[in-house]
JSON list of C-alpha atoms in Angstrom, two decimals:
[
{"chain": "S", "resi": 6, "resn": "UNK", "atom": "CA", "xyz": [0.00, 0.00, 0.00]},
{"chain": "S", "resi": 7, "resn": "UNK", "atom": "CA", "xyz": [1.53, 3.41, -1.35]},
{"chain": "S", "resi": 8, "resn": "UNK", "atom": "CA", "xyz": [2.05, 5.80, 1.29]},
{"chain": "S", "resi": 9, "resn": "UNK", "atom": "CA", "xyz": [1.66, 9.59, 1.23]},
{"chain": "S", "resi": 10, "resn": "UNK", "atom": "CA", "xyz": [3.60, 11.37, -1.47]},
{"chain": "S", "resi": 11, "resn": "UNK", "atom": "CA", "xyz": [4.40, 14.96, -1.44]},
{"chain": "S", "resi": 12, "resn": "UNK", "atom": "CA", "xyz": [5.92, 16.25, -4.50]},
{"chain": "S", "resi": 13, "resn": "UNK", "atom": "CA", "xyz": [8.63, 18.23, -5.25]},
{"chain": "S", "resi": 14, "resn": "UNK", "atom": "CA", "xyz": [10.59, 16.79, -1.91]},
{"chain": "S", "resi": 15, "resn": "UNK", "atom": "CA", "xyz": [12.58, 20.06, -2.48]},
{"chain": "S", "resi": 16, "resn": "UNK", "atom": "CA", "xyz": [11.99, 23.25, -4.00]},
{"chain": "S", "resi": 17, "resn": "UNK", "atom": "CA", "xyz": [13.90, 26.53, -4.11]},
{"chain": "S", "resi": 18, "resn": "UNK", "atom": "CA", "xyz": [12.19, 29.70, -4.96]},
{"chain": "S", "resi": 19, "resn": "UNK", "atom": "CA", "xyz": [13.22, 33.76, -4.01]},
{"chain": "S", "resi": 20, "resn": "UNK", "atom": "CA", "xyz": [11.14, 36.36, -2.08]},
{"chain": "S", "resi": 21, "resn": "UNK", "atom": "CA", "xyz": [7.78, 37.47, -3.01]},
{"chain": "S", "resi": 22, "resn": "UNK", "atom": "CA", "xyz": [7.46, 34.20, -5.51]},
{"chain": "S", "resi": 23, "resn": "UNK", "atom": "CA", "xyz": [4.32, 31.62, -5.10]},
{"chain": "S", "resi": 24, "resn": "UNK", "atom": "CA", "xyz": [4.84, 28.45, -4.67]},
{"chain": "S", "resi": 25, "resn": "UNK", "atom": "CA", "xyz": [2.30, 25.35, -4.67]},
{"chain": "S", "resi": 26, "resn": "UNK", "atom": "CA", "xyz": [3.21, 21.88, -3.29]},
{"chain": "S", "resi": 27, "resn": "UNK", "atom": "CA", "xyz": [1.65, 18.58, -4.24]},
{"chain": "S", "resi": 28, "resn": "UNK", "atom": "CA", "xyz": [0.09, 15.95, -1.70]},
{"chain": "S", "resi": 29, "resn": "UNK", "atom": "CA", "xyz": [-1.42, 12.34, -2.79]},
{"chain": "S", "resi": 30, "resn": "UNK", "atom": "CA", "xyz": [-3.10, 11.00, 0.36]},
{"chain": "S", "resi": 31, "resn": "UNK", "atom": "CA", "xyz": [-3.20, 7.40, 1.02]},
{"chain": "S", "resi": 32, "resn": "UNK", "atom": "CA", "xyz": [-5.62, 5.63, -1.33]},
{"chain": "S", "resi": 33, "resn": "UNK", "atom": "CA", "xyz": [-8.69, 5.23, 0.41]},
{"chain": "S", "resi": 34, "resn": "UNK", "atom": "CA", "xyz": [-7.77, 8.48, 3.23]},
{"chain": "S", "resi": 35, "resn": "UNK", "atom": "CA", "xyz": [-10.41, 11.08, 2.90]},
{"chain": "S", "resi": 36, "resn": "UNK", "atom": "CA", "xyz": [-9.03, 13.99, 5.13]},
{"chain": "S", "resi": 37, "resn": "UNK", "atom": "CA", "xyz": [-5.49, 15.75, 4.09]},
{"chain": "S", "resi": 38, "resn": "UNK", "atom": "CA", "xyz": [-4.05, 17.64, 7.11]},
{"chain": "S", "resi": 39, "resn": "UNK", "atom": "CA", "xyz": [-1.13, 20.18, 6.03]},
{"chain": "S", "resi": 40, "resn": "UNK", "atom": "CA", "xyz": [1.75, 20.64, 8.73]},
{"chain": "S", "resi": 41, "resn": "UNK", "atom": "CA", "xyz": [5.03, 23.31, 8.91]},
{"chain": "S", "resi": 42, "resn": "UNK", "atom": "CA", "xyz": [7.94, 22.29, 10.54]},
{"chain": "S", "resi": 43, "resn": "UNK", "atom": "CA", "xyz": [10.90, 24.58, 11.37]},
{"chain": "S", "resi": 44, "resn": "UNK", "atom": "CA", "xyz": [13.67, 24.63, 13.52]},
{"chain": "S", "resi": 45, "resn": "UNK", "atom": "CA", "xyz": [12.26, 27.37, 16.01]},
{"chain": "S", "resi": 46, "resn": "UNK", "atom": "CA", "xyz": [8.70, 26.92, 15.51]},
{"chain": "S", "resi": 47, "resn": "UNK", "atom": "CA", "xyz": [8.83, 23.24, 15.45]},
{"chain": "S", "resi": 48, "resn": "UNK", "atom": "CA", "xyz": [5.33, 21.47, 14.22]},
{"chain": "S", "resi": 49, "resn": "UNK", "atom": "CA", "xyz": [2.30, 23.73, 13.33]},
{"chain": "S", "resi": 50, "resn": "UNK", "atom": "CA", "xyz": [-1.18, 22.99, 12.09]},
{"chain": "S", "resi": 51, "resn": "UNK", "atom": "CA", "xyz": [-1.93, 25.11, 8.71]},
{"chain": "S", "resi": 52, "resn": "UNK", "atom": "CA", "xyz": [-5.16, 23.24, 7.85]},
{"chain": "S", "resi": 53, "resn": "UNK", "atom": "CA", "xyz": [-7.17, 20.24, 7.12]},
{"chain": "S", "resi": 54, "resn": "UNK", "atom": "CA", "xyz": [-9.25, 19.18, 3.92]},
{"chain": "S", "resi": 55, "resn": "UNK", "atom": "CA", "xyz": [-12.12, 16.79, 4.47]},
{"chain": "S", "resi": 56, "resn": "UNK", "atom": "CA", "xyz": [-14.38, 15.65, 1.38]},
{"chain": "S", "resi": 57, "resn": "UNK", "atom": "CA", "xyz": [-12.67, 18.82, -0.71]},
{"chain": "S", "resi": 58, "resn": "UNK", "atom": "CA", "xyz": [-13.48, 21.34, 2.39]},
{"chain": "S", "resi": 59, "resn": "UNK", "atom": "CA", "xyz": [-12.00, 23.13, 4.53]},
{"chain": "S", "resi": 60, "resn": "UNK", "atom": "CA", "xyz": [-12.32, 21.66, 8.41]},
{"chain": "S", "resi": 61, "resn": "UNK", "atom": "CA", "xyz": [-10.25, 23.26, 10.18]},
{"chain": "S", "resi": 62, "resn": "UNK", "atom": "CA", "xyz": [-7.37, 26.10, 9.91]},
{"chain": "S", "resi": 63, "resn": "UNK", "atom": "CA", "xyz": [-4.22, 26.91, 11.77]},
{"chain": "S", "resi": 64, "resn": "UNK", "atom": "CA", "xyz": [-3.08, 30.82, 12.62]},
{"chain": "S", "resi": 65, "resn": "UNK", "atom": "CA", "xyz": [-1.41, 31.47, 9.54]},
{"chain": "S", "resi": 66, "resn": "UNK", "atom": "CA", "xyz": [-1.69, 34.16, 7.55]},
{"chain": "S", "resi": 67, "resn": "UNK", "atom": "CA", "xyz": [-3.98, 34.25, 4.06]},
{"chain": "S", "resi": 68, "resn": "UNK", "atom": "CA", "xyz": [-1.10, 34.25, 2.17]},
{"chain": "S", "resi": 69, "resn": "UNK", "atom": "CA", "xyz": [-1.39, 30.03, 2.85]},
{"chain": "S", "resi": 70, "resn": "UNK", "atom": "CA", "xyz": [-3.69, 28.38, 1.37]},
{"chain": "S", "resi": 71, "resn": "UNK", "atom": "CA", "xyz": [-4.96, 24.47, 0.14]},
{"chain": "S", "resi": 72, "resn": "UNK", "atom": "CA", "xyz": [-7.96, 22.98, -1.58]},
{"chain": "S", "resi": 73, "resn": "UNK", "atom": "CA", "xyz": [-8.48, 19.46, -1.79]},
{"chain": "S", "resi": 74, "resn": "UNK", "atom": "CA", "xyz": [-9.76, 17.54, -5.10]},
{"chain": "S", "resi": 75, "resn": "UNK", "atom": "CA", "xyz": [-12.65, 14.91, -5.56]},
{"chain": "S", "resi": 76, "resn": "UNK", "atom": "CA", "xyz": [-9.73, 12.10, -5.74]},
{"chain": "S", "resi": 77, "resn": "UNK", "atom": "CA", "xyz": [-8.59, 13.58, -1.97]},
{"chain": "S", "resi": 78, "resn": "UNK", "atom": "CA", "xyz": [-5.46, 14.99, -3.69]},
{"chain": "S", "resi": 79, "resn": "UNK", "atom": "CA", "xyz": [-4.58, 18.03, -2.22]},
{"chain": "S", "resi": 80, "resn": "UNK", "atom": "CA", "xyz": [-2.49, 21.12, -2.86]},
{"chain": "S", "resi": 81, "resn": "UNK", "atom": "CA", "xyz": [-1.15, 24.14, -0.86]},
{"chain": "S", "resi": 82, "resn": "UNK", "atom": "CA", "xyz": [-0.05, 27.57, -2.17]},
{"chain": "S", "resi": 83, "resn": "UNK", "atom": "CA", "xyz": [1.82, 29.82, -0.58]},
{"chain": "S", "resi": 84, "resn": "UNK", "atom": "CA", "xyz": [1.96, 33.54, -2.20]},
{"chain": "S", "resi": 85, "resn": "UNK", "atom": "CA", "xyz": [4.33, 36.54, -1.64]},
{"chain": "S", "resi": 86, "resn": "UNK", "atom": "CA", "xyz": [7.27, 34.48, -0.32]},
{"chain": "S", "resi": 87, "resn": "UNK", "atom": "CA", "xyz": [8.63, 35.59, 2.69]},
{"chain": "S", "resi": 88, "resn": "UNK", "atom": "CA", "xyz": [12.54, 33.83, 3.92]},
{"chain": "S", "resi": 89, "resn": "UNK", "atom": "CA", "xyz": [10.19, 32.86, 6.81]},
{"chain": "S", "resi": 90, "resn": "UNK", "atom": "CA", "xyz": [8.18, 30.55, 4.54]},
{"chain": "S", "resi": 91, "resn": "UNK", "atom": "CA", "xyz": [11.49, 28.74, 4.62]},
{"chain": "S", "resi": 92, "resn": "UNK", "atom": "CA", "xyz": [10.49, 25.01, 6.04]},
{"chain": "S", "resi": 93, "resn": "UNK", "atom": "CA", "xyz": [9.79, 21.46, 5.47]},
{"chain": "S", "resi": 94, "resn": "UNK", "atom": "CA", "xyz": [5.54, 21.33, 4.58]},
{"chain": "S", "resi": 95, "resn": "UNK", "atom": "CA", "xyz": [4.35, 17.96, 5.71]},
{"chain": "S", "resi": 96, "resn": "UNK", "atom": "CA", "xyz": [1.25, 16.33, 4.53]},
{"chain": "S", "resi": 97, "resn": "UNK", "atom": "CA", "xyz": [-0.59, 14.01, 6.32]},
{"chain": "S", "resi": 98, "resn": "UNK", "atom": "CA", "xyz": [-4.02, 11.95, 5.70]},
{"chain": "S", "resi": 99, "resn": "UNK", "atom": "CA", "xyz": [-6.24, 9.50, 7.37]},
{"chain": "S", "resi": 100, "resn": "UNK", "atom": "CA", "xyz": [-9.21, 7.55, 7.02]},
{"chain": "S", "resi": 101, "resn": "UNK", "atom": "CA", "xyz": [-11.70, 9.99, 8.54]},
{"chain": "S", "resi": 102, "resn": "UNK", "atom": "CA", "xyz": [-11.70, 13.57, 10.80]},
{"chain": "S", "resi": 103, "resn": "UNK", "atom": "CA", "xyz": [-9.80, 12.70, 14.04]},
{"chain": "S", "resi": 104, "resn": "UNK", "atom": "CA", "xyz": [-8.53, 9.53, 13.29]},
{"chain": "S", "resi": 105, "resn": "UNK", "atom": "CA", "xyz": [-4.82, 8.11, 12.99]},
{"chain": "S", "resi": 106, "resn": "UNK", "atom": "CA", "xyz": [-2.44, 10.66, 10.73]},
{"chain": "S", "resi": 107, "resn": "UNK", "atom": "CA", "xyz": [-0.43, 8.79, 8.60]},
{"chain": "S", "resi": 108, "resn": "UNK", "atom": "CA", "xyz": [2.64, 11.82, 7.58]},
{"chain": "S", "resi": 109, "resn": "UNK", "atom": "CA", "xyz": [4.29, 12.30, 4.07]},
{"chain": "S", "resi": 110, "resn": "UNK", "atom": "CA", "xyz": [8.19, 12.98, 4.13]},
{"chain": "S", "resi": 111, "resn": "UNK", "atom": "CA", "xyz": [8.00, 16.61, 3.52]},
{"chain": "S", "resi": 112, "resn": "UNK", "atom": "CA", "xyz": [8.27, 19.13, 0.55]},
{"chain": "S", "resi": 113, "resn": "UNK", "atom": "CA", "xyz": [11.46, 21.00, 1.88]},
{"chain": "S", "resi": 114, "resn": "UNK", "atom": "CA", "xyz": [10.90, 24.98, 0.85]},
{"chain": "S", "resi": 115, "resn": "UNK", "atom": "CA", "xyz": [13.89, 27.03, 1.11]},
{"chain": "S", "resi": 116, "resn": "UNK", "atom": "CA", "xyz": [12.88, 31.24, 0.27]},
{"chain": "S", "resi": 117, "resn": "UNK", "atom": "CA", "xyz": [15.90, 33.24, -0.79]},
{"chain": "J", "resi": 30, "resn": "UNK", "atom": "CA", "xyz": [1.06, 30.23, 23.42]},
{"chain": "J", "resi": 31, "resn": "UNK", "atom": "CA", "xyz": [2.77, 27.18, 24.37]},
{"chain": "J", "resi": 32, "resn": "UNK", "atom": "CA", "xyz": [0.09, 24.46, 24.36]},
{"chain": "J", "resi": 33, "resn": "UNK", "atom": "CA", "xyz": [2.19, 21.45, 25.37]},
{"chain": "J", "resi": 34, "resn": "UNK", "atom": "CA", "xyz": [5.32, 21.35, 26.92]},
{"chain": "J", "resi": 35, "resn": "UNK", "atom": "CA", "xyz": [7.92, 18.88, 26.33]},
{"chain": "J", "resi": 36, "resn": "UNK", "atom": "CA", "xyz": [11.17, 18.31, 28.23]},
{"chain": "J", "resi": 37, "resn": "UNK", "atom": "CA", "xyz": [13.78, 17.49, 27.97]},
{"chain": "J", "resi": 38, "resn": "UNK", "atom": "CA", "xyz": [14.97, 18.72, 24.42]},
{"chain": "J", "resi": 39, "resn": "UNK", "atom": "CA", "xyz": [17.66, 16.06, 24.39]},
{"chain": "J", "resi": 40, "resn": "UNK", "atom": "CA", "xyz": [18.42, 12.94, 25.75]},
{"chain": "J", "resi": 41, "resn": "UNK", "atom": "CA", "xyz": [21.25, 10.63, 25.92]},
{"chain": "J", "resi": 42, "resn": "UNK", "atom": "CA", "xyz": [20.48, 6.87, 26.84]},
{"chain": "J", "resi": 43, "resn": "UNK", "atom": "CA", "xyz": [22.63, 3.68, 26.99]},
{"chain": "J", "resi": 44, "resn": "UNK", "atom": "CA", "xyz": [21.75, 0.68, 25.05]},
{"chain": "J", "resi": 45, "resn": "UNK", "atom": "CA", "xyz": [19.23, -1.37, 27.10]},
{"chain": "J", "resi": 46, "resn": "UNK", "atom": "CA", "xyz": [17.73, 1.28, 29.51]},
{"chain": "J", "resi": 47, "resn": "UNK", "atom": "CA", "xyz": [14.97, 3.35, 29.94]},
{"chain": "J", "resi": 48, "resn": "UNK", "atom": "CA", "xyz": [14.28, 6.78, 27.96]},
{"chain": "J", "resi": 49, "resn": "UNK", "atom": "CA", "xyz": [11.65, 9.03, 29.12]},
{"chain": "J", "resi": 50, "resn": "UNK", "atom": "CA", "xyz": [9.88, 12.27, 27.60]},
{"chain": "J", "resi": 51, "resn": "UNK", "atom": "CA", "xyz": [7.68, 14.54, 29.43]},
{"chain": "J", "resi": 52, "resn": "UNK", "atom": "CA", "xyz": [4.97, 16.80, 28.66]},
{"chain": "J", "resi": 53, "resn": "UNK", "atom": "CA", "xyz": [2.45, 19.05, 30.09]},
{"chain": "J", "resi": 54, "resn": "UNK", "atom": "CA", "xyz": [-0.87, 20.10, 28.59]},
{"chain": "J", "resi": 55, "resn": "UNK", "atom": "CA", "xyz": [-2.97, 23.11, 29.74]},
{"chain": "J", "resi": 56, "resn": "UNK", "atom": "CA", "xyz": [-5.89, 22.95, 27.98]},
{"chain": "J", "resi": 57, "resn": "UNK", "atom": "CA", "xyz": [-8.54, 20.89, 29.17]},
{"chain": "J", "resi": 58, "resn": "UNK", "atom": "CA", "xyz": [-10.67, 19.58, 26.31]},
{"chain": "J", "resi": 59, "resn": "UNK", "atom": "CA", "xyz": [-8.11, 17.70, 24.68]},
{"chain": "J", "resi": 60, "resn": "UNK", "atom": "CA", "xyz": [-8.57, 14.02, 24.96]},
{"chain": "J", "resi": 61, "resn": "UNK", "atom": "CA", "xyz": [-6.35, 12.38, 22.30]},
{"chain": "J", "resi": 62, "resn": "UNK", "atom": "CA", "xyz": [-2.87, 12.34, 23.00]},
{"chain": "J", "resi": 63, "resn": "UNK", "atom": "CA", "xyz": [-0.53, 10.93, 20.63]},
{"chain": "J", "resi": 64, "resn": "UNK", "atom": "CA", "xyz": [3.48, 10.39, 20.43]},
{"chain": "J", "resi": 65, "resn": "UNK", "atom": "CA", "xyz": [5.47, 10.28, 17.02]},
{"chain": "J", "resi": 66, "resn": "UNK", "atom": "CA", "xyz": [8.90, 9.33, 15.96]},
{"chain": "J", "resi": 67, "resn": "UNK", "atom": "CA", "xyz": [10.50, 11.36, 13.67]},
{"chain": "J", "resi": 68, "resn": "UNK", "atom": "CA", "xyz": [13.63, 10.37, 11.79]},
{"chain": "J", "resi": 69, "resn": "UNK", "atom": "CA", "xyz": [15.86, 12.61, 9.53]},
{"chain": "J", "resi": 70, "resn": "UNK", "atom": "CA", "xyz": [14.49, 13.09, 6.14]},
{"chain": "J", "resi": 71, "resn": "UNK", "atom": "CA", "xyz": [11.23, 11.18, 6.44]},
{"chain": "J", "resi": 72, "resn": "UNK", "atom": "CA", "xyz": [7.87, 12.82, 8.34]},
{"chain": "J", "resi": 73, "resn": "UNK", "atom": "CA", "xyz": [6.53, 12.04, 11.66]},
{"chain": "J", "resi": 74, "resn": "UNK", "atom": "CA", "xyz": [5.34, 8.50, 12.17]},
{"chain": "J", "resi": 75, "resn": "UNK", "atom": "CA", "xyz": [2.55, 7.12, 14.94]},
{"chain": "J", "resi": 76, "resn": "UNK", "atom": "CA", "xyz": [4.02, 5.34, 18.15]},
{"chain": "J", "resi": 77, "resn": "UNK", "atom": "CA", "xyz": [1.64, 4.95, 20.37]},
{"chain": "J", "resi": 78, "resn": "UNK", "atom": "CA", "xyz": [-1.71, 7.04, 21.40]},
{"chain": "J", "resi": 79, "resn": "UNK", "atom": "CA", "xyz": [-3.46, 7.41, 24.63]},
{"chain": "J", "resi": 80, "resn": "UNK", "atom": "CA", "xyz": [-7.15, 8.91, 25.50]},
{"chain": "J", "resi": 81, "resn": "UNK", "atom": "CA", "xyz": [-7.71, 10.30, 29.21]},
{"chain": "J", "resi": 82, "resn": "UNK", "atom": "CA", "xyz": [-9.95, 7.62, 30.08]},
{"chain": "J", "resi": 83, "resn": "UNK", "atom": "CA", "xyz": [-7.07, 5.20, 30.81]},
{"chain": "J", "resi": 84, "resn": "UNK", "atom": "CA", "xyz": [-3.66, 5.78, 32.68]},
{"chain": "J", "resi": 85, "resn": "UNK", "atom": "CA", "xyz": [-1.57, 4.01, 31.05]},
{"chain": "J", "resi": 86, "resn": "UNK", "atom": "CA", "xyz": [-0.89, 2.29, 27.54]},
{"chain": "J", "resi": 87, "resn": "UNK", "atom": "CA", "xyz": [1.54, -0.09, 26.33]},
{"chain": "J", "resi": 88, "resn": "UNK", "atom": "CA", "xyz": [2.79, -1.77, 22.94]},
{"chain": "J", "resi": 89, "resn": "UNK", "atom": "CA", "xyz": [5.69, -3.71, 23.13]},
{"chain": "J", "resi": 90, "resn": "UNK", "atom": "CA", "xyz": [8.91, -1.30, 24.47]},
{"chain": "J", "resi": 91, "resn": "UNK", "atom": "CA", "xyz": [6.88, 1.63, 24.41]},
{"chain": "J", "resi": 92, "resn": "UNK", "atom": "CA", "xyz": [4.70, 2.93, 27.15]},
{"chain": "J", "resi": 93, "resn": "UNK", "atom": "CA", "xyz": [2.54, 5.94, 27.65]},
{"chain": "J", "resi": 94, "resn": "UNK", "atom": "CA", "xyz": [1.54, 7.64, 31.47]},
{"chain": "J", "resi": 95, "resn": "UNK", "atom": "CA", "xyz": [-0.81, 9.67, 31.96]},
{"chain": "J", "resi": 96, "resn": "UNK", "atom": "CA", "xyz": [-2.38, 11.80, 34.82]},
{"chain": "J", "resi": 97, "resn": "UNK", "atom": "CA", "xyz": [-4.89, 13.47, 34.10]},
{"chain": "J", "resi": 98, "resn": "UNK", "atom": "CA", "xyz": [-5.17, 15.30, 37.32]},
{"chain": "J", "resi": 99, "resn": "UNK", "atom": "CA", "xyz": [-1.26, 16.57, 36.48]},
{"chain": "J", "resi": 100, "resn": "UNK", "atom": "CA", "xyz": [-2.32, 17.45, 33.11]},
{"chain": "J", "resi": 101, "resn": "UNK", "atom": "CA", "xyz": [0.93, 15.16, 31.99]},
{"chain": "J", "resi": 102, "resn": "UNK", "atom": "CA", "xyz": [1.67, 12.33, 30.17]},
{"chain": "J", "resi": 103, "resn": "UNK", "atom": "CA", "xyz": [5.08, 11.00, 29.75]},
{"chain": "J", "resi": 104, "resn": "UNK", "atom": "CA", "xyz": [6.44, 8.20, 26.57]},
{"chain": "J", "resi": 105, "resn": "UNK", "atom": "CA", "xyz": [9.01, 5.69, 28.28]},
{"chain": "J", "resi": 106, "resn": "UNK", "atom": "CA", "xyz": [10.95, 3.70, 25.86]},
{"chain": "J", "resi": 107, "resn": "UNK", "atom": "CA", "xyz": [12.29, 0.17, 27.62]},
{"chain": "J", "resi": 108, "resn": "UNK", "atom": "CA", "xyz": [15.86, -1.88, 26.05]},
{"chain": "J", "resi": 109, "resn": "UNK", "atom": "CA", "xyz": [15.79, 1.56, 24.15]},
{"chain": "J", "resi": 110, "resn": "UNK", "atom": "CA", "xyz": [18.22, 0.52, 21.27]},
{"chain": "J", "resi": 111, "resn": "UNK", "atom": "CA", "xyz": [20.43, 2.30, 19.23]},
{"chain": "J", "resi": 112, "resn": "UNK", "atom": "CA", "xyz": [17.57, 2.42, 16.11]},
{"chain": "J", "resi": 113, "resn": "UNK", "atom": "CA", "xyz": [15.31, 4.31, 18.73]},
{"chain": "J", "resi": 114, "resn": "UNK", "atom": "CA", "xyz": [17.69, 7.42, 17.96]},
{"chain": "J", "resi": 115, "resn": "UNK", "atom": "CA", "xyz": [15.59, 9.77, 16.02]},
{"chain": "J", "resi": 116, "resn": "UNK", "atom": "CA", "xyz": [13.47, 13.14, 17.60]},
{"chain": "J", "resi": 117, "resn": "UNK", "atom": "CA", "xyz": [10.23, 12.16, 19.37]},
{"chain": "J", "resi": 118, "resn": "UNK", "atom": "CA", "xyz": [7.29, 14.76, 19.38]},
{"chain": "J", "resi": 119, "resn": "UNK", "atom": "CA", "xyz": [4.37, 14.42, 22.10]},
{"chain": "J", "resi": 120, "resn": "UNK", "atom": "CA", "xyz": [1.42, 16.11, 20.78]},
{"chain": "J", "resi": 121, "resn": "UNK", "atom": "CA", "xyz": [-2.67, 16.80, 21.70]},
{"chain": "J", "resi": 122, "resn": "UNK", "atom": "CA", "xyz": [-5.92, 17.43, 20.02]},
{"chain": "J", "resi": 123, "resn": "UNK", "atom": "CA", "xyz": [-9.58, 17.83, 21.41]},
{"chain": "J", "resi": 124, "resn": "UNK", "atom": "CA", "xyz": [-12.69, 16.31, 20.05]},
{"chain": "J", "resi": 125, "resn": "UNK", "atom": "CA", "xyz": [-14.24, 18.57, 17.54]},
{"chain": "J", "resi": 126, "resn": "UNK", "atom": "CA", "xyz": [-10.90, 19.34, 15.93]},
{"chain": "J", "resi": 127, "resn": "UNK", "atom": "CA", "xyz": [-10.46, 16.64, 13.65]},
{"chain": "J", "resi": 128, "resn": "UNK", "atom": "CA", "xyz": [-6.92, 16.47, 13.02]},
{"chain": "J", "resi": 129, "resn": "UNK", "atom": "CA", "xyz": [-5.82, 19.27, 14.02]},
{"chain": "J", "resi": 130, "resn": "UNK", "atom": "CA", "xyz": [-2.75, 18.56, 16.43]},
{"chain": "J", "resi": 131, "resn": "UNK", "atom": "CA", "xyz": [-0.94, 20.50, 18.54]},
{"chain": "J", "resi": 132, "resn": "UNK", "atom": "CA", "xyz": [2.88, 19.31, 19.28]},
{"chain": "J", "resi": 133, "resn": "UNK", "atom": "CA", "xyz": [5.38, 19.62, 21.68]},
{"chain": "J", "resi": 134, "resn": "UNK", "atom": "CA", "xyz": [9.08, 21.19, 20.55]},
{"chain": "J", "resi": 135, "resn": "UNK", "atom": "CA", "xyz": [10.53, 17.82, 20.49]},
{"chain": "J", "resi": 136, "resn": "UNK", "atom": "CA", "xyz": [13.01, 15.80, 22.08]},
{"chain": "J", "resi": 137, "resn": "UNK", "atom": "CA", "xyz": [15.88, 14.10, 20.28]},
{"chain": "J", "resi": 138, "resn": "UNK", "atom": "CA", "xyz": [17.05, 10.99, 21.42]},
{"chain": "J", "resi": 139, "resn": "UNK", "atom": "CA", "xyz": [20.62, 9.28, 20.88]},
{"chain": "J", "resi": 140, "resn": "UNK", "atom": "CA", "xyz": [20.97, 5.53, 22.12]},
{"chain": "J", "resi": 141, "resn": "UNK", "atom": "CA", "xyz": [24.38, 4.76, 22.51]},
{"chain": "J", "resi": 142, "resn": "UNK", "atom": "CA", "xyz": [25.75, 1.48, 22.23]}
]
């Protein structure tokens, strides 16, 4: 059973650039959570696709945003680069809302 | 704000004994508190998961505490080997939330043999 795949694993793109990352869930998984991870913010919650809408949302600005696709795909877009954006984006996805997360490997952003 | 606390933020353990990770909640309404094991270049991956209505949970070396009364729950690893290495991240959610977890900073752990 394929697991979650996040495409590109790494990506480099420069300040005030968009940027939009890939995420198949596994097959069968119905919700797509997205994730942030850096160094000094460690794990944070952007938000969570369920049935191609919106669920829940972290406390990021507008500038992030996702949609989700009738296949459970899902994609996240990030606009107006900042060097802050800098991180690895994890994608996660499980069978229903609240149930076991099953994590990608990480698109790894890096803003210059 | 700090939801869940997690100490220490490193931690050195012989081959064959015991590695524990703290954390600390403050808010009440979560009830699902899971641990994951994260090694270098791959994402976070499911250990072990706990609920308030028991006080402890166990699957094979790895063992979750928790008091609810503390607001803390603690992972203990036993015979932690030296492919336990990797950073561990405690986290909660509350019902209502679907997935929406909140994590603790992490605690990397080196097993030496």
């Amino acid at each position: 059973k394929a697991g979650v795949t996040q495409t590109p694993r790494y990506l480099i793109k420069t300040r005030g650039q968009q940027v939009t990352l890939s995420c198949s869930p596994i097959s069968g998984h119905r919700s797509v959570s997205w994730y942030q991870q850096t160094p000094g913010q460690g794990l944070q919650f952007l938000f969570e696709y369920f049935s191609e809408t919106q669920r829940n949302k972290g406390n990021f600005p507008g500038r992030f945003s996702g949609r989700q696709f009738s296949n459970s795909r899902s994609e996240m877009n990030v606009s107006t680069l900042e060097l802050g954006d800098s991180a690895l984006y994890l994608c996660a996805s499980s069978l229903e809302l609240a149930n076991v997360l099953t994590f990608g490997a990480g698109s790894r952003l890096t803003v210059l | 704000q700090q939801q869940v606390k997690q100490s220490p933020q490193s931690l050195i353990v012989q081959k064959g004994g015991i590695s524990i990770i703290n954390c600390a909640y403050e808010n009440t309404a979560f009830d699902y508190f899971p641990w994951y094991q994260q090694f270098p270049g791959k994402g976070p991956a499911l250990l072990i998961a706990i609920r308030p209505d028991v006080s402890e949970k166990k699957e094979g070396r790895f063992t979750i505490s928790f008091n609810k009364s503390a607001k803390q729950f603690s992972l203990h690893i036993m015979d932690s080997q030296p492919g336990d290495s990797a950073t561990y991240f405690c986290a909660a959610s509350k019902r209502g939330n679907g997935n929406k977890l909140v994590f603790g900073a992490g605690t990397i752990l080196r097993v030496k043999s």
